PDB file of C-alpha atoms in Angstrom:
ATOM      1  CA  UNK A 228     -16.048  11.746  -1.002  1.00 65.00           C
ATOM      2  CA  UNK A 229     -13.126  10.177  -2.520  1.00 76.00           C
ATOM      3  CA  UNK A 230     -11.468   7.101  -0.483  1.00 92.00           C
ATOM      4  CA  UNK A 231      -7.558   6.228  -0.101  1.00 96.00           C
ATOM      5  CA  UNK A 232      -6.104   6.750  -3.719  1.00 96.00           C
ATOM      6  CA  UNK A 233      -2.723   5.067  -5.093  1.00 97.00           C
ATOM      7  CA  UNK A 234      -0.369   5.424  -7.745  1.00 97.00           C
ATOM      8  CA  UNK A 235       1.105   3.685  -9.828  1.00 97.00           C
ATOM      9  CA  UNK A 236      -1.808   0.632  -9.789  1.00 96.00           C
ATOM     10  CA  UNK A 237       1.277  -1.706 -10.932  1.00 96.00           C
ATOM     11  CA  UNK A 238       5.226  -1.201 -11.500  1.00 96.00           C
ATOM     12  CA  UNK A 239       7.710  -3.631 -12.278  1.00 98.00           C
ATOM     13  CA  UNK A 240      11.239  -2.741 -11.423  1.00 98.00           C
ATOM     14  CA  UNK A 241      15.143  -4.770 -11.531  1.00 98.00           C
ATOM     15  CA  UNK A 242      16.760  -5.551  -9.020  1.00 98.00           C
ATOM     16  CA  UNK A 243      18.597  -2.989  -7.395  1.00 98.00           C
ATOM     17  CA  UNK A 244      16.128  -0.088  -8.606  1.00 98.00           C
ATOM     18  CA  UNK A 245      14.767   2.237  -6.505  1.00 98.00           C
ATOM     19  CA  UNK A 246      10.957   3.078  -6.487  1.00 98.00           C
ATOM     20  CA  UNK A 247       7.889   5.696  -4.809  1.00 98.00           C
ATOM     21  CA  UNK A 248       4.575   5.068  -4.166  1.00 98.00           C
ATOM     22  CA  UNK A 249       2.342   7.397  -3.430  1.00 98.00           C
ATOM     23  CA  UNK A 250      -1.171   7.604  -1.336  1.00 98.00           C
ATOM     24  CA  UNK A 251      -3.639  10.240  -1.339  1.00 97.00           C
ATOM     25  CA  UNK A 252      -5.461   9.038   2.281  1.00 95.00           C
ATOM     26  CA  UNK A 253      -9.615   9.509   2.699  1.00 93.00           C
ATOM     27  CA  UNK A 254     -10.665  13.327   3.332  1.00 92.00           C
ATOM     28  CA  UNK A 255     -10.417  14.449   6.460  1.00 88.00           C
ATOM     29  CA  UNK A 256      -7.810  11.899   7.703  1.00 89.00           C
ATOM     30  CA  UNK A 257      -4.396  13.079   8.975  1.00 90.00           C
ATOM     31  CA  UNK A 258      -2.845   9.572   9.825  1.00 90.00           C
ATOM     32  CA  UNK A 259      -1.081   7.375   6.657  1.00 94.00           C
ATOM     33  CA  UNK A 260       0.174   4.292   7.783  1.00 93.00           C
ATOM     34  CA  UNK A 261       1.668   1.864   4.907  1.00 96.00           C
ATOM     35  CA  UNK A 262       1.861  -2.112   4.759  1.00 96.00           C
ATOM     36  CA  UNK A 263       3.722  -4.615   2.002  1.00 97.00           C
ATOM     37  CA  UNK A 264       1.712  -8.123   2.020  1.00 97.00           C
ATOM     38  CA  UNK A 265       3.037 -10.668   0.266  1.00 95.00           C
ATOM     39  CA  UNK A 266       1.086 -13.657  -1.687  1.00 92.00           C
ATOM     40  CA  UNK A 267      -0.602 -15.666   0.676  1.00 91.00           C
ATOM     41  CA  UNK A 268      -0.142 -13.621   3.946  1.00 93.00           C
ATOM     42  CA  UNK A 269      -1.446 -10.795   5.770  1.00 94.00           C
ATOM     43  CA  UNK A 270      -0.594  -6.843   5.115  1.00 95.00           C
ATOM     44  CA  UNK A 271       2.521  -6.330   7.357  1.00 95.00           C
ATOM     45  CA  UNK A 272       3.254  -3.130   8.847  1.00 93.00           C
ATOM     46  CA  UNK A 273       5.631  -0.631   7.746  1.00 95.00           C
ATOM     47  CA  UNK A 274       5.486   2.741   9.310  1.00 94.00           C
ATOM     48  CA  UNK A 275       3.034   5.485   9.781  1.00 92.00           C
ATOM     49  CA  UNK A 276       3.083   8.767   9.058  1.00 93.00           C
ATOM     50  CA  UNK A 277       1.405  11.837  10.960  1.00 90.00           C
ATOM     51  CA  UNK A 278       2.239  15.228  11.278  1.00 89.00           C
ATOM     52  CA  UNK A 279       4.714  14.891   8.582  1.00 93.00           C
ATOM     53  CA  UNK A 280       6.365  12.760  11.364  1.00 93.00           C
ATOM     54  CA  UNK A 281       7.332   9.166  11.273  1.00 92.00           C
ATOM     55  CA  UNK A 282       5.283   7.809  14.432  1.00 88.00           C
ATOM     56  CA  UNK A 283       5.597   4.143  14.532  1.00 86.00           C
ATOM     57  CA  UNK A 284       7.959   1.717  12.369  1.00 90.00           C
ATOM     58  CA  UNK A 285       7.941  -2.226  11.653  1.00 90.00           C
ATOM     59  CA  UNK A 286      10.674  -4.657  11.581  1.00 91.00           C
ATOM     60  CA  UNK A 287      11.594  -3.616   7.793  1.00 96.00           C
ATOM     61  CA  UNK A 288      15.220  -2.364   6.852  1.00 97.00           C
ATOM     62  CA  UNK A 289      16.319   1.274   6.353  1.00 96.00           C
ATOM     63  CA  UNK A 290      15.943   0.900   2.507  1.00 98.00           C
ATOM     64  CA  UNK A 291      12.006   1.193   2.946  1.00 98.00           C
ATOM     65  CA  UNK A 292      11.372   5.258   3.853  1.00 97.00           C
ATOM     66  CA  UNK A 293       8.668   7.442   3.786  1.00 97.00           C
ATOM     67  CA  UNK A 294       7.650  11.507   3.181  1.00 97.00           C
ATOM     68  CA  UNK A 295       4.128  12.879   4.659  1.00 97.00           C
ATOM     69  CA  UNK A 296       3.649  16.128   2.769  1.00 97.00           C
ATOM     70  CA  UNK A 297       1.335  19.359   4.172  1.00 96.00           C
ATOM     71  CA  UNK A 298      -1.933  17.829   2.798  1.00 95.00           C
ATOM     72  CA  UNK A 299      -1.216  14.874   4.515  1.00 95.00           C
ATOM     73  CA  UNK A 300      -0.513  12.687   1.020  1.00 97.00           C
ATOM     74  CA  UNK A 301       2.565  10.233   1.834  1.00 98.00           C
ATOM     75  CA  UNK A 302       4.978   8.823  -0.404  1.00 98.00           C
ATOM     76  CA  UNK A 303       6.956   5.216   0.140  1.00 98.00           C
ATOM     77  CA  UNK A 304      10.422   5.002  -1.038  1.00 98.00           C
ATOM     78  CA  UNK A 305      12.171   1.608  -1.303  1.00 98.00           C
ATOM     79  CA  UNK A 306      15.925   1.446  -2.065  1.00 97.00           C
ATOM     80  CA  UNK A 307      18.140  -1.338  -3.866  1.00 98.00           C
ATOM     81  CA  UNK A 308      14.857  -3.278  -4.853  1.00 98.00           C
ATOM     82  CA  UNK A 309      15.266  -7.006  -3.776  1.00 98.00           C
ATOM     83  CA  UNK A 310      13.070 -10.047  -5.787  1.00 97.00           C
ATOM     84  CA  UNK A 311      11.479 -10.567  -1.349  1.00 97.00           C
ATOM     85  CA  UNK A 312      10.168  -6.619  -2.061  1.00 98.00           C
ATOM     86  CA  UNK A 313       7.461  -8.090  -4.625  1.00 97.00           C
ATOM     87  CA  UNK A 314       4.511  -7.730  -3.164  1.00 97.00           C
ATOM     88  CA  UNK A 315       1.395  -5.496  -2.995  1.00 97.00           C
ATOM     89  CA  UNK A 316       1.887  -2.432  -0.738  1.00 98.00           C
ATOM     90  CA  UNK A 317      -0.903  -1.032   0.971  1.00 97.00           C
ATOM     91  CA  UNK A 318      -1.686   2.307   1.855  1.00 97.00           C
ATOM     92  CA  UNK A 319      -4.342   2.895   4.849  1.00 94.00           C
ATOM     93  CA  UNK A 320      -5.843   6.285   6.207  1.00 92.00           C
ATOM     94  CA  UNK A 321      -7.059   7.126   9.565  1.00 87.00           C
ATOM     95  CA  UNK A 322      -8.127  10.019  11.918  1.00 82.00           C
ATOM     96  CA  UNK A 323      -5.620   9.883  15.129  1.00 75.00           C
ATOM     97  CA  UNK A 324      -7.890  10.691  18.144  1.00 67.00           C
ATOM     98  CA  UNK A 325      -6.017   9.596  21.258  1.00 54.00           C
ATOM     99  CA  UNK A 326      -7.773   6.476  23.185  1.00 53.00           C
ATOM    100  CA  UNK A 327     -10.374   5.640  20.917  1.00 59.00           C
ATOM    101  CA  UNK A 328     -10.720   3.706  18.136  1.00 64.00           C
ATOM    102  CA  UNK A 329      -9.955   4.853  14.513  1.00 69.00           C
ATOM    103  CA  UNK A 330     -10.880   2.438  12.158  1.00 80.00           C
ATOM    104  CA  UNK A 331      -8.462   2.698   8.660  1.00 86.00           C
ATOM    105  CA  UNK A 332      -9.283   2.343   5.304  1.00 90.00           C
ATOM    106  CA  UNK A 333      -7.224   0.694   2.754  1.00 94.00           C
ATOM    107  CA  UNK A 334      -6.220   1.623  -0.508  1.00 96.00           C
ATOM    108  CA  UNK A 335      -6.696  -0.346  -3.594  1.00 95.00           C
ATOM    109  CA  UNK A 336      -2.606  -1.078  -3.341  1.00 97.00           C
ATOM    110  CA  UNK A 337       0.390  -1.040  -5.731  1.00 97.00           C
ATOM    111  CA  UNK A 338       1.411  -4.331  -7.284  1.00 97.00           C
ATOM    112  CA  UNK A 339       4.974  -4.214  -7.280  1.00 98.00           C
ATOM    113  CA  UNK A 340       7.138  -6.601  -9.163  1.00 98.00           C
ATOM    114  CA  UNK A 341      11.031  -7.057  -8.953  1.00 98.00           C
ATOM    115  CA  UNK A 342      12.532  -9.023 -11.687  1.00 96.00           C
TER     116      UNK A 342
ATOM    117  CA  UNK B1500       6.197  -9.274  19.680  1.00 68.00           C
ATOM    118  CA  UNK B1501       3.082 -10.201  18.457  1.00 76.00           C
ATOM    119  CA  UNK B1502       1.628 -13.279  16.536  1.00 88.00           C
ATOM    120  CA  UNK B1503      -1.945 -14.536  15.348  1.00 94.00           C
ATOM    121  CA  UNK B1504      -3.320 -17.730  14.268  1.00 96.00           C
ATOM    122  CA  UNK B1505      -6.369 -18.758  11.974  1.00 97.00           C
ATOM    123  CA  UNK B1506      -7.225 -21.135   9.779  1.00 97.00           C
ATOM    124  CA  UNK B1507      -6.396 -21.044   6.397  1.00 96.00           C
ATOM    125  CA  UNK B1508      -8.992 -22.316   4.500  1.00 97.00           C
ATOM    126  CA  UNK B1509     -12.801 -22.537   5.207  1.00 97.00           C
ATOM    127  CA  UNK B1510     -15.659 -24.058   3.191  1.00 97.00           C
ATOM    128  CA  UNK B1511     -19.493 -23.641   3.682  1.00 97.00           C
ATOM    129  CA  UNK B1512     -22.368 -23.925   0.917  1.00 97.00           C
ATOM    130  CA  UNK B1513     -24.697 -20.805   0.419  1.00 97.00           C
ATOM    131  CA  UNK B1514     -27.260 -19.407   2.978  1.00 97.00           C
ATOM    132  CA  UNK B1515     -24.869 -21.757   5.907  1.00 97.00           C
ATOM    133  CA  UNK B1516     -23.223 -20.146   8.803  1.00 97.00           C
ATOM    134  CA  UNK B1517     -19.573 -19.984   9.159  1.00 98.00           C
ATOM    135  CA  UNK B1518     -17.283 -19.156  12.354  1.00 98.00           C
ATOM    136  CA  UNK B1519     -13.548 -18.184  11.703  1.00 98.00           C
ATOM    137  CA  UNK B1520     -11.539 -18.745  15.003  1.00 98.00           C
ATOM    138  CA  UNK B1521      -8.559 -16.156  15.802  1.00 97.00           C
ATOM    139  CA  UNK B1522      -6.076 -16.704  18.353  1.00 97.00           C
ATOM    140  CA  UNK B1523      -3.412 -14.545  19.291  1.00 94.00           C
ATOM    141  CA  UNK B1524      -0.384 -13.832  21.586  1.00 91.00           C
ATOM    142  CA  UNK B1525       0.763 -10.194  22.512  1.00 82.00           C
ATOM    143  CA  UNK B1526       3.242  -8.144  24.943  1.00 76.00           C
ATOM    144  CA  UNK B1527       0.045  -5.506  24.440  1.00 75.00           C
ATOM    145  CA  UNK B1528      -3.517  -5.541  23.576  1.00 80.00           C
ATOM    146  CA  UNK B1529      -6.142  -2.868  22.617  1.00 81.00           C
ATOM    147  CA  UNK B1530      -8.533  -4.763  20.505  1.00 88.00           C
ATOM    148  CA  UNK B1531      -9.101  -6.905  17.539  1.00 92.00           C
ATOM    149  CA  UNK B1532     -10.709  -6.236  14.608  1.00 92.00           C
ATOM    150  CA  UNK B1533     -11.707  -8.016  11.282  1.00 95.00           C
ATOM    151  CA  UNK B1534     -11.086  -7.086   7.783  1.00 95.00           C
ATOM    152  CA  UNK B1535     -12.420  -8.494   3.997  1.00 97.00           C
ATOM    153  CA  UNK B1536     -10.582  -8.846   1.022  1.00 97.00           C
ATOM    154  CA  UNK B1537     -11.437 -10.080  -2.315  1.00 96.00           C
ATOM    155  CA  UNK B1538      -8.920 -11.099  -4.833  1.00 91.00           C
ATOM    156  CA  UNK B1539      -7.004  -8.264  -6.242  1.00 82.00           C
ATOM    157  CA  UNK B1540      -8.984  -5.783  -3.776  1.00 90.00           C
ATOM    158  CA  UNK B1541      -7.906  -3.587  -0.803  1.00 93.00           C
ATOM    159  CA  UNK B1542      -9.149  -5.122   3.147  1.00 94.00           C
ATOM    160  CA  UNK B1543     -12.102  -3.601   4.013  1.00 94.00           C
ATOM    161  CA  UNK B1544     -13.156  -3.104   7.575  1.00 91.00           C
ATOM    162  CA  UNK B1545     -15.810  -5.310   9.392  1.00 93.00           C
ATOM    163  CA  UNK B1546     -15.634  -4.822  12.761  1.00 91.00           C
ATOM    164  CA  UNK B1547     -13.662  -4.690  15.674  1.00 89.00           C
ATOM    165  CA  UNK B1548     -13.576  -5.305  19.513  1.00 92.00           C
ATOM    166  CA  UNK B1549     -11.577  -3.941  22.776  1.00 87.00           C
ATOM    167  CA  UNK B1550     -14.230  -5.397  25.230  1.00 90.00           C
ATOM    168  CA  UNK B1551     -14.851  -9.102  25.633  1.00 95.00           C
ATOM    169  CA  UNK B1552     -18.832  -9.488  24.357  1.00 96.00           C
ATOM    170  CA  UNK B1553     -20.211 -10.068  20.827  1.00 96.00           C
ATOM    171  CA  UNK B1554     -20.572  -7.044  18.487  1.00 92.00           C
ATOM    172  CA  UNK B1555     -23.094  -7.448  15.574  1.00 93.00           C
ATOM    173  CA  UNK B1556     -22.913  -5.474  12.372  1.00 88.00           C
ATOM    174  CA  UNK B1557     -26.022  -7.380   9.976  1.00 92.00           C
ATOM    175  CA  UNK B1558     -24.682 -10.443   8.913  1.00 95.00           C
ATOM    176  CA  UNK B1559     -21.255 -10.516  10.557  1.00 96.00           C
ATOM    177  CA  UNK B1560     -21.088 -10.301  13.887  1.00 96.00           C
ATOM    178  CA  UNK B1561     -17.562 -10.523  16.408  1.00 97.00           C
ATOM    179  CA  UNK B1562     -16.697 -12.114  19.450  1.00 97.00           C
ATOM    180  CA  UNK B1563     -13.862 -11.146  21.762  1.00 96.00           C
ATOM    181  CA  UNK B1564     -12.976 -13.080  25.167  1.00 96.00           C
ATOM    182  CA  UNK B1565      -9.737 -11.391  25.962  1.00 93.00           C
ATOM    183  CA  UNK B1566      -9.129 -14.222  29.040  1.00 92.00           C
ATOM    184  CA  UNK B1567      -8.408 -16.645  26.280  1.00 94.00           C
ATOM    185  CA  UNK B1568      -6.210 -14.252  23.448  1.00 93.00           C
ATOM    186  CA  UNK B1569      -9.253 -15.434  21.504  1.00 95.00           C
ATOM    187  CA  UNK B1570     -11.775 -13.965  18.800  1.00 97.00           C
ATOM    188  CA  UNK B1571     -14.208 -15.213  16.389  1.00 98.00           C
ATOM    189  CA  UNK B1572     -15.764 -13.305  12.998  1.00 98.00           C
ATOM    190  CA  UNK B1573     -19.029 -15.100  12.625  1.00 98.00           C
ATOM    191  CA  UNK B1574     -21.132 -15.100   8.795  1.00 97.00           C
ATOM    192  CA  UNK B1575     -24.587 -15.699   8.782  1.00 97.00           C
ATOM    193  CA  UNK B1576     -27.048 -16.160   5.178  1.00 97.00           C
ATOM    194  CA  UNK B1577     -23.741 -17.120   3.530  1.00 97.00           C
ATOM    195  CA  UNK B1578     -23.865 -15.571  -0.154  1.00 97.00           C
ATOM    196  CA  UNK B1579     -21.921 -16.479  -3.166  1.00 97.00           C
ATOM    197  CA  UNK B1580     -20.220 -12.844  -2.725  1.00 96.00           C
ATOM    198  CA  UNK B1581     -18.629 -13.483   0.734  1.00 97.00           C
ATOM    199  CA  UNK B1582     -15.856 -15.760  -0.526  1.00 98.00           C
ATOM    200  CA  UNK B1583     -12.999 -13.434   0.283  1.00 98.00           C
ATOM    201  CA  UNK B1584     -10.109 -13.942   2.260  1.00 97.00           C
ATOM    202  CA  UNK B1585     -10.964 -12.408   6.257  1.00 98.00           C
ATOM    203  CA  UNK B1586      -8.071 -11.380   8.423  1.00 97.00           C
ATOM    204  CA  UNK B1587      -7.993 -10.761  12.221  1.00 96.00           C
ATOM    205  CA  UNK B1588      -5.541  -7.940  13.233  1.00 93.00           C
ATOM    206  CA  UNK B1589      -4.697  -7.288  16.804  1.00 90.00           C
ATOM    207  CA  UNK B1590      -3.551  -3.577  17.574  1.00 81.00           C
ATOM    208  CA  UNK B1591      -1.338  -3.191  20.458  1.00 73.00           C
ATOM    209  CA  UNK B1592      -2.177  -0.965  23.530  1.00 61.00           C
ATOM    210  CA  UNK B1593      -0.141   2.143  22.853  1.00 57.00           C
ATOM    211  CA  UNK B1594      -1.057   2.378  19.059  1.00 54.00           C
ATOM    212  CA  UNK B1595      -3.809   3.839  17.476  1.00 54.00           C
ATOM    213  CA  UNK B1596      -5.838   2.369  14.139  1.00 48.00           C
ATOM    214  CA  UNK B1597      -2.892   2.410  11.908  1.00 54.00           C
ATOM    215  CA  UNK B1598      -0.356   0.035  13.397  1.00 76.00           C
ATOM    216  CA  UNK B1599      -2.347  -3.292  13.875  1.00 84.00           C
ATOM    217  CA  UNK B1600      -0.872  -6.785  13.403  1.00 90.00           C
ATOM    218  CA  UNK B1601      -2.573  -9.001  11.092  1.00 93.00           C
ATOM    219  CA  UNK B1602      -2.937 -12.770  10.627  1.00 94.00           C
ATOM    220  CA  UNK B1603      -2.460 -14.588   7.395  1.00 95.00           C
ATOM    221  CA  UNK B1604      -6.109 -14.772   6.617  1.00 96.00           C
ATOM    222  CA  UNK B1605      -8.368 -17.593   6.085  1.00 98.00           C
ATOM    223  CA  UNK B1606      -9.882 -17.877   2.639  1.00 97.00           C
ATOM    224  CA  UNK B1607     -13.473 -18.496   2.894  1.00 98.00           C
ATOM    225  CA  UNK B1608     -15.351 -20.588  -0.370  1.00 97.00           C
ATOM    226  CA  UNK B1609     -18.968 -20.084  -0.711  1.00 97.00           C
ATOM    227  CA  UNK B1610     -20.275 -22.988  -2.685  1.00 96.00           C
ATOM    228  CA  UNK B1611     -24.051 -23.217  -4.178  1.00 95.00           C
TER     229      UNK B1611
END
């Protein structure tokens, strides 16, 4: 049973560059939720994605946007790349049952670099 | 909005037990849960509360009094491969798994 896949692993980009990441979540999840964390801090929230839907959104501009296909797969876009975008950007998977728990699982991350 | 606080840095020799203390403040509040990462690696889950009480999972066990916005992640039998960095996330009450609020972690040495 395969876990959260993503791709690219690394990617270094100029400023001003656009960029997708993509995230294959855990089998039999239907909830992608995606996080940037920075060196040094905690994974911060982005948006998640269910139902090809954008449910829930952080405090993070409209250049950062998202695409939940039929087989639940999920793609992050960021626009006009700032150096403050470096970071590693975390994909996590869950199962949305309402009122219970759903633990997520994490995905190895992209290490993304703006020069 | 929501915030979290935990130390940053905790050191404890091999076979020891270690306590990592989370506090938090939030407009909303439907558990806390505890996550592992190792350098380079992806958080793995550890274990979470919504009820004040102490959950045990071998090793680590989790304490939650939610009168005090307060949480511990507790290691027992320290080993060398538990130095990691351990976060406490908070999920809010009308949210499900995916949109939890994390702390800055506290990077936790293991030394022989």
């Amino acid at each position: 049973d395969a876990g959260v896949t993503q791709s690219p692993t690394h990617l270094i980009k100029t400023r001003g560059q656009q960029v997708t990441l993509r995230c294959s979540p855990k089998s039999g999840h239907d909830t992608v939720s995606w996080y940037q964390q920075a060196l040094g801090q905690g994974p911060q929230f982005i948006f998640q994605y269910y139902e090809e839907e954008e449910r829930q959104r952080g405090n993070f501009p409209d250049r950062f946007s998202g695409h939940q296909f039929p087989n639940y797969s999920s793609e992050l876009n960021v626009n006009a790349l700032l150096l403050g975008d470096s970071a590693l950007y975390l994909c996590a998977s869950s199962l949305l049952t309402s009122g219970s728990y759903n633990e997520q699982f994490f995905g190895p991350g992209t290490r993304l670099t703006v020069l | 909005g929501q915030s979290l606080e935990q130390p940053s840095e905790v050191t404890a020799v091999e076979g020891a037990i270690v306590q990592i203390n989370c506090t938090y403040q939030t407009s909303g509040f439907y558990g806390l849960s505890w996550y592992q990462q190792h350098d380079g690696g992806a958080p793995t889950f550890l274990s979470y509360n919504a009820l004040d009480g102490l959950e045990e999972t071998g090793r680590f066990s989790s304490f939650l009094s939610r009168s005090d916005s307060y949480g511990y992640l507790l290691l027992q039998e320290l080993q060398m491969k538990d130095s990691a960095s351990y976060f406490c996330a908070v999920r809010s009450r009308d949210t499900n798994a995916g949109k939890s609020t994390f702390g800055d972690g506290t990077t936790l040495t293991v030394k022989p």
